[in-house]
mmCIF file of C-alpha atoms and ligand atoms in Angstrom:
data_model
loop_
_atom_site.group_PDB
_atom_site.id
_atom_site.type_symbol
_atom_site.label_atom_id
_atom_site.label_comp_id
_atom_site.label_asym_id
_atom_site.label_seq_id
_atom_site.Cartn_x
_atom_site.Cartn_y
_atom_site.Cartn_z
ATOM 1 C CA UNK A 1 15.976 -0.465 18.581
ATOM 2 C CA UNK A 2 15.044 3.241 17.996
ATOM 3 C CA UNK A 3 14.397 4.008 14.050
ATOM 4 C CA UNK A 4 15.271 7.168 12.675
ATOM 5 C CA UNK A 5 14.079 7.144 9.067
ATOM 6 C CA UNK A 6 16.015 9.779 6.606
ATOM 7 C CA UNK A 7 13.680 11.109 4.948
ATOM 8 C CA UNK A 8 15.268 11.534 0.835
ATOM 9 C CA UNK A 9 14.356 14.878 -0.946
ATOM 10 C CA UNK A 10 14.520 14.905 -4.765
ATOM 11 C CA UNK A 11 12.849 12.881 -7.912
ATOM 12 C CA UNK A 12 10.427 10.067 -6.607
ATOM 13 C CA UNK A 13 12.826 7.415 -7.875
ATOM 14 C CA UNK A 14 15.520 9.385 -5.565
ATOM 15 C CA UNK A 15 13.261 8.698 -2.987
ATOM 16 C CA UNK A 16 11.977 5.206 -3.476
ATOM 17 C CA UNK A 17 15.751 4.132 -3.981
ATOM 18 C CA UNK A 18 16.476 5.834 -0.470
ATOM 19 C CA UNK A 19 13.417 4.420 1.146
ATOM 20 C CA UNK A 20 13.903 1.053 0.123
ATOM 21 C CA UNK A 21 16.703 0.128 1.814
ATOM 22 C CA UNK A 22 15.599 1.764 4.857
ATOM 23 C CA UNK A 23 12.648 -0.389 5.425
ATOM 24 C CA UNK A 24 14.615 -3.441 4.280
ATOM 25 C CA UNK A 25 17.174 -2.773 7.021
ATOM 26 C CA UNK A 26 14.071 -2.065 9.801
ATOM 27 C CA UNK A 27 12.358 -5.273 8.936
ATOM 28 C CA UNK A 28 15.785 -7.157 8.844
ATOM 29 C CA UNK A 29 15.511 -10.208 11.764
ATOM 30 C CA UNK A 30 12.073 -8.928 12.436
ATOM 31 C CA UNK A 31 9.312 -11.883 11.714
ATOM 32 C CA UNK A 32 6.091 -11.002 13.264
ATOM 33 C CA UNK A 33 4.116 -9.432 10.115
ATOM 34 C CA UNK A 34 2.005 -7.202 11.978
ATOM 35 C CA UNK A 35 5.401 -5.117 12.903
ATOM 36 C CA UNK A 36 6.718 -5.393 9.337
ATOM 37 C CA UNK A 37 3.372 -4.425 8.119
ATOM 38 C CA UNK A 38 3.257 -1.331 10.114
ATOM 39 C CA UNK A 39 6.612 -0.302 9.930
ATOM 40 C CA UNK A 40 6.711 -0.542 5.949
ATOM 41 C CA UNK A 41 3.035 1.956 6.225
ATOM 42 C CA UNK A 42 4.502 4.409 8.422
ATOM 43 C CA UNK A 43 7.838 5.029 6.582
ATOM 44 C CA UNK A 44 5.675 5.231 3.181
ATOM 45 C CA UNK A 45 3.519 7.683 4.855
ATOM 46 C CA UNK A 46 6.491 9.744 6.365
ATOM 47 C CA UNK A 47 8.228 9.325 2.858
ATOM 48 C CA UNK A 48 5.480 10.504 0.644
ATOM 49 C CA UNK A 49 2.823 12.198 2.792
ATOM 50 C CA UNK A 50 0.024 10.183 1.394
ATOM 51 C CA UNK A 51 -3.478 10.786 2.510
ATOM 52 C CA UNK A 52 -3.731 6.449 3.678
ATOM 53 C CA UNK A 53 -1.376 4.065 3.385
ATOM 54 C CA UNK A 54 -1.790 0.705 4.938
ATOM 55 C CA UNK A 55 -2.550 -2.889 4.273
ATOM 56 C CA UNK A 56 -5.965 -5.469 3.924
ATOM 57 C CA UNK A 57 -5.428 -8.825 4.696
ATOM 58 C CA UNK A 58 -7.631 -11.663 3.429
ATOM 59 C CA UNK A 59 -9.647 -13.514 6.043
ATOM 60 C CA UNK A 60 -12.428 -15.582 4.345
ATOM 61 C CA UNK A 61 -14.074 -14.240 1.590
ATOM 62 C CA UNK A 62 -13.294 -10.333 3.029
ATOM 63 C CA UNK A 63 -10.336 -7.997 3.338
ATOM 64 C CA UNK A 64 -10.232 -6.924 6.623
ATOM 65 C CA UNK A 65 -7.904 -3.696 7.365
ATOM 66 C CA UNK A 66 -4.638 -4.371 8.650
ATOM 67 C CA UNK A 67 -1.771 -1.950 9.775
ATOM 68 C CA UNK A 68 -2.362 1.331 8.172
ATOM 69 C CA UNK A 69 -1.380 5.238 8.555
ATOM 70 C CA UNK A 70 -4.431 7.908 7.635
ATOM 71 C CA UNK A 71 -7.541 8.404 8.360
ATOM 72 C CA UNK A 72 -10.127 5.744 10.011
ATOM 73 C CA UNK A 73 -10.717 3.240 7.046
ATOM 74 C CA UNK A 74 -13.454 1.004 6.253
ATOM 75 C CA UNK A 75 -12.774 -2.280 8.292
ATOM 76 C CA UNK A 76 -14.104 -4.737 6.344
ATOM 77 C CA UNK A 77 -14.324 -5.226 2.129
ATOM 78 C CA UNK A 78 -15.929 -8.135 -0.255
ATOM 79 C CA UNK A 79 -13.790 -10.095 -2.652
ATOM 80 C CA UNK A 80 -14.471 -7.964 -6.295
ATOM 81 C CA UNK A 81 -15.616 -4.971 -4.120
ATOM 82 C CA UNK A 82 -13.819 -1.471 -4.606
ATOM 83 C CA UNK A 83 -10.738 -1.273 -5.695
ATOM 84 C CA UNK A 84 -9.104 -3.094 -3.006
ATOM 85 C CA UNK A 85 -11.508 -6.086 -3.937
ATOM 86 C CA UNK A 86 -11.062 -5.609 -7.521
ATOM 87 C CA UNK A 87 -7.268 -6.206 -7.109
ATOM 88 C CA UNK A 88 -7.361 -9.080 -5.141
ATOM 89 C CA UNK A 89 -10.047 -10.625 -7.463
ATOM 90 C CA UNK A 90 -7.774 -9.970 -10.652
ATOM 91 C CA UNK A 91 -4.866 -10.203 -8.685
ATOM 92 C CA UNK A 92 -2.870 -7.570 -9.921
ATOM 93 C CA UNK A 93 -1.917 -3.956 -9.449
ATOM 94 C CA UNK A 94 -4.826 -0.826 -10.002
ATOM 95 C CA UNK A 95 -4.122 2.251 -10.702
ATOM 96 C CA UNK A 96 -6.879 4.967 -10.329
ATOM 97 C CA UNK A 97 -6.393 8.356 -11.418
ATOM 98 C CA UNK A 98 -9.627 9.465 -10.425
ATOM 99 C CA UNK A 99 -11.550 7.838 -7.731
ATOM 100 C CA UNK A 100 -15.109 9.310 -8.732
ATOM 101 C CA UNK A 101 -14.804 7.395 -12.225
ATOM 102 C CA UNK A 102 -13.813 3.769 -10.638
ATOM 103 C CA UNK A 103 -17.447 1.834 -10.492
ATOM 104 C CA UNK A 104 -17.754 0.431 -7.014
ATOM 105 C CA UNK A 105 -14.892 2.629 -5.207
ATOM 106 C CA UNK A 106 -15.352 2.816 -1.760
ATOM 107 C CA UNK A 107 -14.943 6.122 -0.454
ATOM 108 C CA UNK A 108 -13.567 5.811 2.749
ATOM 109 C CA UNK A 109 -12.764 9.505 2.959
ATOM 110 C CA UNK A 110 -13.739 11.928 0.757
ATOM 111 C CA UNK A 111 -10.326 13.519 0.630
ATOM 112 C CA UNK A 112 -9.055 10.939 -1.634
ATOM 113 C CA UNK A 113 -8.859 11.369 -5.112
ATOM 114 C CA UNK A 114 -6.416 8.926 -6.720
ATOM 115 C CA UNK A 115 -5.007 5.313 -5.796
ATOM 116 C CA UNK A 116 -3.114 2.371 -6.013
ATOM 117 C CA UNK A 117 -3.689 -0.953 -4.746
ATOM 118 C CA UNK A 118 -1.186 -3.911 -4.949
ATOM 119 C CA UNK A 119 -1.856 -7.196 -3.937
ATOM 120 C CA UNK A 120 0.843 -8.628 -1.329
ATOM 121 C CA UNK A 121 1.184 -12.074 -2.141
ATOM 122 C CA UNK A 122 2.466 -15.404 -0.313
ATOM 123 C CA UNK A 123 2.621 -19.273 -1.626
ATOM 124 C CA UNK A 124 1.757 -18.113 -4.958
ATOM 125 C CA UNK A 125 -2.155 -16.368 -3.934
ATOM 126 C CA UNK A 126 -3.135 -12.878 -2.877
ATOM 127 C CA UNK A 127 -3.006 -12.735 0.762
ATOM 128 C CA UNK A 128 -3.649 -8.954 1.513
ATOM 129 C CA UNK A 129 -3.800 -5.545 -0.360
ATOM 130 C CA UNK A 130 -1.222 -2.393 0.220
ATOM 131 C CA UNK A 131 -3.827 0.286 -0.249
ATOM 132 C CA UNK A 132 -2.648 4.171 -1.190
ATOM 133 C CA UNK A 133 -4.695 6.974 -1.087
ATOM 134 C CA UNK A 134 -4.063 10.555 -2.689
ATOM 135 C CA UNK A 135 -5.678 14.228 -2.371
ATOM 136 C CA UNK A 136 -4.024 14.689 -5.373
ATOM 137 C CA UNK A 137 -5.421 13.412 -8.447
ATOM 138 C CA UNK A 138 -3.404 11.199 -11.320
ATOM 139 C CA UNK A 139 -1.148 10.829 -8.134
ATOM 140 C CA UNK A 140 -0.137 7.131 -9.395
ATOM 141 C CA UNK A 141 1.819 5.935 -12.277
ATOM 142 C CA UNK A 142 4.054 3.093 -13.179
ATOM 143 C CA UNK A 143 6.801 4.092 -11.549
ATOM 144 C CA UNK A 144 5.055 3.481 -8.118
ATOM 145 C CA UNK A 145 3.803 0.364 -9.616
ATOM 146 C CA UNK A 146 7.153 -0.792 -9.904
ATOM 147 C CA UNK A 147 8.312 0.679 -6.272
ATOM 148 C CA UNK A 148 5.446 -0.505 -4.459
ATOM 149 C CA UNK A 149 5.291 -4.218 -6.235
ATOM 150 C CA UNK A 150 9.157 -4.212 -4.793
ATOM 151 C CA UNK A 151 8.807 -3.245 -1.300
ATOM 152 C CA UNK A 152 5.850 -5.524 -1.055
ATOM 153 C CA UNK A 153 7.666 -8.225 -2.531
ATOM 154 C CA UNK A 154 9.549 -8.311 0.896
ATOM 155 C CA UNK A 155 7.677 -8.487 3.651
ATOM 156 C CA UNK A 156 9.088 -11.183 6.868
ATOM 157 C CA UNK A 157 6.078 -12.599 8.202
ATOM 158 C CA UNK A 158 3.755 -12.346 5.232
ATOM 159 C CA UNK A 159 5.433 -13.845 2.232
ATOM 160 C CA UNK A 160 9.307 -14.274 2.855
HETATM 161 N N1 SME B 201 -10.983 3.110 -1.615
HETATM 162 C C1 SME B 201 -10.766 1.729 -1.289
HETATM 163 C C2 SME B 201 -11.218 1.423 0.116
HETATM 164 C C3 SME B 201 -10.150 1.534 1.132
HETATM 165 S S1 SME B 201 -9.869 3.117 1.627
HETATM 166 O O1 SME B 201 -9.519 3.952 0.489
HETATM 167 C C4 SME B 201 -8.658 3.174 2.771
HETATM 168 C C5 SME B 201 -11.498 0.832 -2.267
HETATM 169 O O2 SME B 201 -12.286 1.305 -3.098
HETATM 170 O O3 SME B 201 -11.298 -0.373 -2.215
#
């Protein structure tokens, strides 16, 4: 099926609320995660413009990266290591407004100067990371929080 994505103009809850729907309807019958996973990355990028965008998924004690949109990314990080560690360790949602001030951040590209990391989760445990990388910093508030925890709430394949 082709995908055409629309891509919404106006607040960023105008655009969230646009987006949303869009990648529920591209993931909808679609089961293999690794499709989902990438999908859901390139529409944020496309949407936003984001530096990275893209998913870690656990394997072991390590995230290894997953489907992503940016720049070439670190492949592999430690459980409590960065700040896609750090979220998976304390299993919630990180905001960074300033990369350079996070102890342990893992510059993957110096370009990026603010991020969010939510853990994805599945059968109630953190199964993988959606990682989002800024040039801008303070790029991240709660409002994204609140997006981001919704579209990965959804994902076929990974946790639903
Ligand atoms: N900065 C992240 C590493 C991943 S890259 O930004 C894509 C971290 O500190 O965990």
């Amino acid at each position: 099926m082709a995908e055409d994505l629309q891509i919404a103009k106006g607040s960023k809850t105008e655009q969230y609320a646009q987006l949303l729907p869009q990648i529920r309807a591209i993931m909808e019958g679609e089961a293999d995660a690794t499709a989902n996973l990438a999908n859901t990355a390139a529409a944020l990028k496309e949407q936003f413009g984001w530096l990275w965008v893209g998913f870690y998924l656990v394997k072991g004690e390590e995230l290894v990266v997953g489907p992503f949109q940016g720049p070439v990314a670190c492949t592999r990080i430690r459980k409590g290591r960065g700040v896609c560690g750090t979220s998976w360790a304390e299993a919630k949602t990180l905001i960074v407004p300033d990369v350079e001030a996070f102890p342990g951040h893992i510059a993957c590209s110096s370009l990026s100067k603010s991020e969010i990391v939510v853990p994805v989760w599945a059968d109630g445990r953190v199964v993988g990371v959606l990682d989002v990388d800024s040039v801008d910093p303070d790029a991240f508030d709660q409002e994204d929080q609140r997006w981001l925890e919704e579209v990965v709430s959804v994902l076929p394949g990974v946790n639903a």
